[in-house]
Amino acid sequence: MQFNGREYKAFAGAFNTPEYTSTLVARRGAAPIPHRGNKVTTLDAVMELIQDGDTISYPHYYRTGDQGLQMVVDTLRRHGKRGIILYGNAFFDNADPWLIDAFADGTLAGLYGNPYRMVGGRILKGEIRPWVSVGVSHGNRVRKLQTGEVHVKMAFGPVPMADRYGNASGCMGKPEHYCGPLGLFVADTEYADYTCLLAGTVSDKTLGPASLSMENVDFVVPMETPGLAEAIGSGTLDLERIRANKFNSVVAANVTRVMQAADVIQPDVNFQVGSGAGLIVLDNIRTMLRERSICANFSIGGITSLHQDMFDEGLVKILMHGQLFEPSERVVKSLLNDARHIDIPTGYYASVAVKDCLVNQLDVAVLSALEIDREFNVNTVCANGRIIGGIGGGQDVAAGAELTIMFLPLATGKDGKGFPKVVDKVYTRTTPGEVVDVVVTEEYAALNPASKSSYRQAITDNAAKAGLTLISMDELHEKSMAKAAEFGTLPVKQETTDEVLHLIEWRDGTVLDTINAPVPRK
């Protein structure tokens, strides 16, 4: 099959790609040989290197607080650049309407990355045709750069502080600009032809420790506000607020029962747990470590204050993070000053193009889902024809962990409508069922009969003792449908045409699923 002028292979299995090999591409070096150079310049000067049809890249770690991408797009337009391909990762509501408008006027012609809500809605209206947008996991985004599948001419990266030579940190500069780890941008700097930093503060003195190295940076452009720290976090990080939600508390307790049945929380356990209800699970892991007087080896994923608490209490030996979900001064200082709190590049975290990565060392991972089907396939992106989420690192973590636990409510309801969450077939498959071991709802858990996890038998044997009610996925589906009916009328599935508007890639670059144009409802 072919999309955007490139031949794609269909997904053949999470690990069933024996023909897959990866060769890392060579990188452009310095010319001429630099000597005590000052890389500070203007964005206008940088634009002279970009030609029509080139690919540029941009990271998403400032999330809705990002201020740099719109400036880059506006400057491209002002310089008359046409047909630019944007290689991103996630695009949030703050990118609407100007991002898609840049397609209408011809400045942009292609988009890689996960479009959320408003941006996704415009894509599903066909507003970036003929390009098909491409959703990728964190690891897959890096893999594409490493293998040369995507070649970036200019990588633009916002940073709180850089020096005149191109070293940069997410933990220095003005506190209102702090973004923490810059690992999501490391591969861009390594594999793009040119790298341009958009820096809130520029130092004349060499900066250290640096998350981005001058080895890979060509230009430093001063910028008043590269991004706002206050817009990085969200209400999903307030533990007391999360506990106040009945679903969060109940489902977190059930996830904890799965871990207790598996007896996975052992000395030197490696784990990743997300936000929302996952934060209660994280707090429960903290309690288990305390009660057993043991210490975990490492935790990976987005940083929160709770991770920092566990680190400070000696319950986790190493924190390795590629994103900051809570830019508090305490977390930032820890990242800056503690050698065991490490800002990791995303390739090290999750790329399948390298010889190993951290997700493969996870003992347990706890992830959330939008919906899951009877074959354990997961959807985190599209709610019955509306793109509301992204892939993130979910694919990478689920495939790598020895025990992957997915949680979600049995059903939800709103305005007289009921929405089952365990469905016959997911609307969009974003993670294949073969890498999911257990699905957990408020009262029940379903163990994947195809699970190859070494913890599978222990969960079966110890479920009753842990207070865990195991049922089949078919039973869980029936209960989900019945619960949704209690809320009201079940929605009719959105019909679609044959026109593909958005791709869902698996972490090896094969096509896992597509999101097609919706048929207008009468």
Short mmCIF file of N, CA and C in Angstrom, two decimals, residues 192 225 292 335 418 473:
data_model
loop_
_atom_site.label_atom_id
_atom_site.label_comp_id
_atom_site.label_asym_id
_atom_site.label_seq_id
_atom_site.Cartn_x
_atom_site.Cartn_y
_atom_site.Cartn_z
N ALA A 192 19.17 15.48 11.87
CA ALA A 192 18.82 16.55 10.93
C ALA A 192 20.08 17.13 10.30
N THR A 225 9.89 34.10 24.61
CA THR A 225 9.19 33.03 25.33
C THR A 225 9.14 31.78 24.45
N ARG A 292 7.55 -3.38 52.47
CA ARG A 292 8.47 -4.51 52.31
C ARG A 292 9.92 -4.09 52.55
N LEU A 335 16.62 17.03 38.65
CA LEU A 335 17.12 16.70 37.32
C LEU A 335 18.48 17.34 37.06
N GLY A 418 -24.97 6.08 26.52
CA GLY A 418 -24.04 5.19 27.20
C GLY A 418 -22.94 4.75 26.26
N MET A 473 -12.67 -12.18 28.60
CA MET A 473 -12.88 -10.93 27.89
C MET A 473 -14.29 -10.85 27.31
#
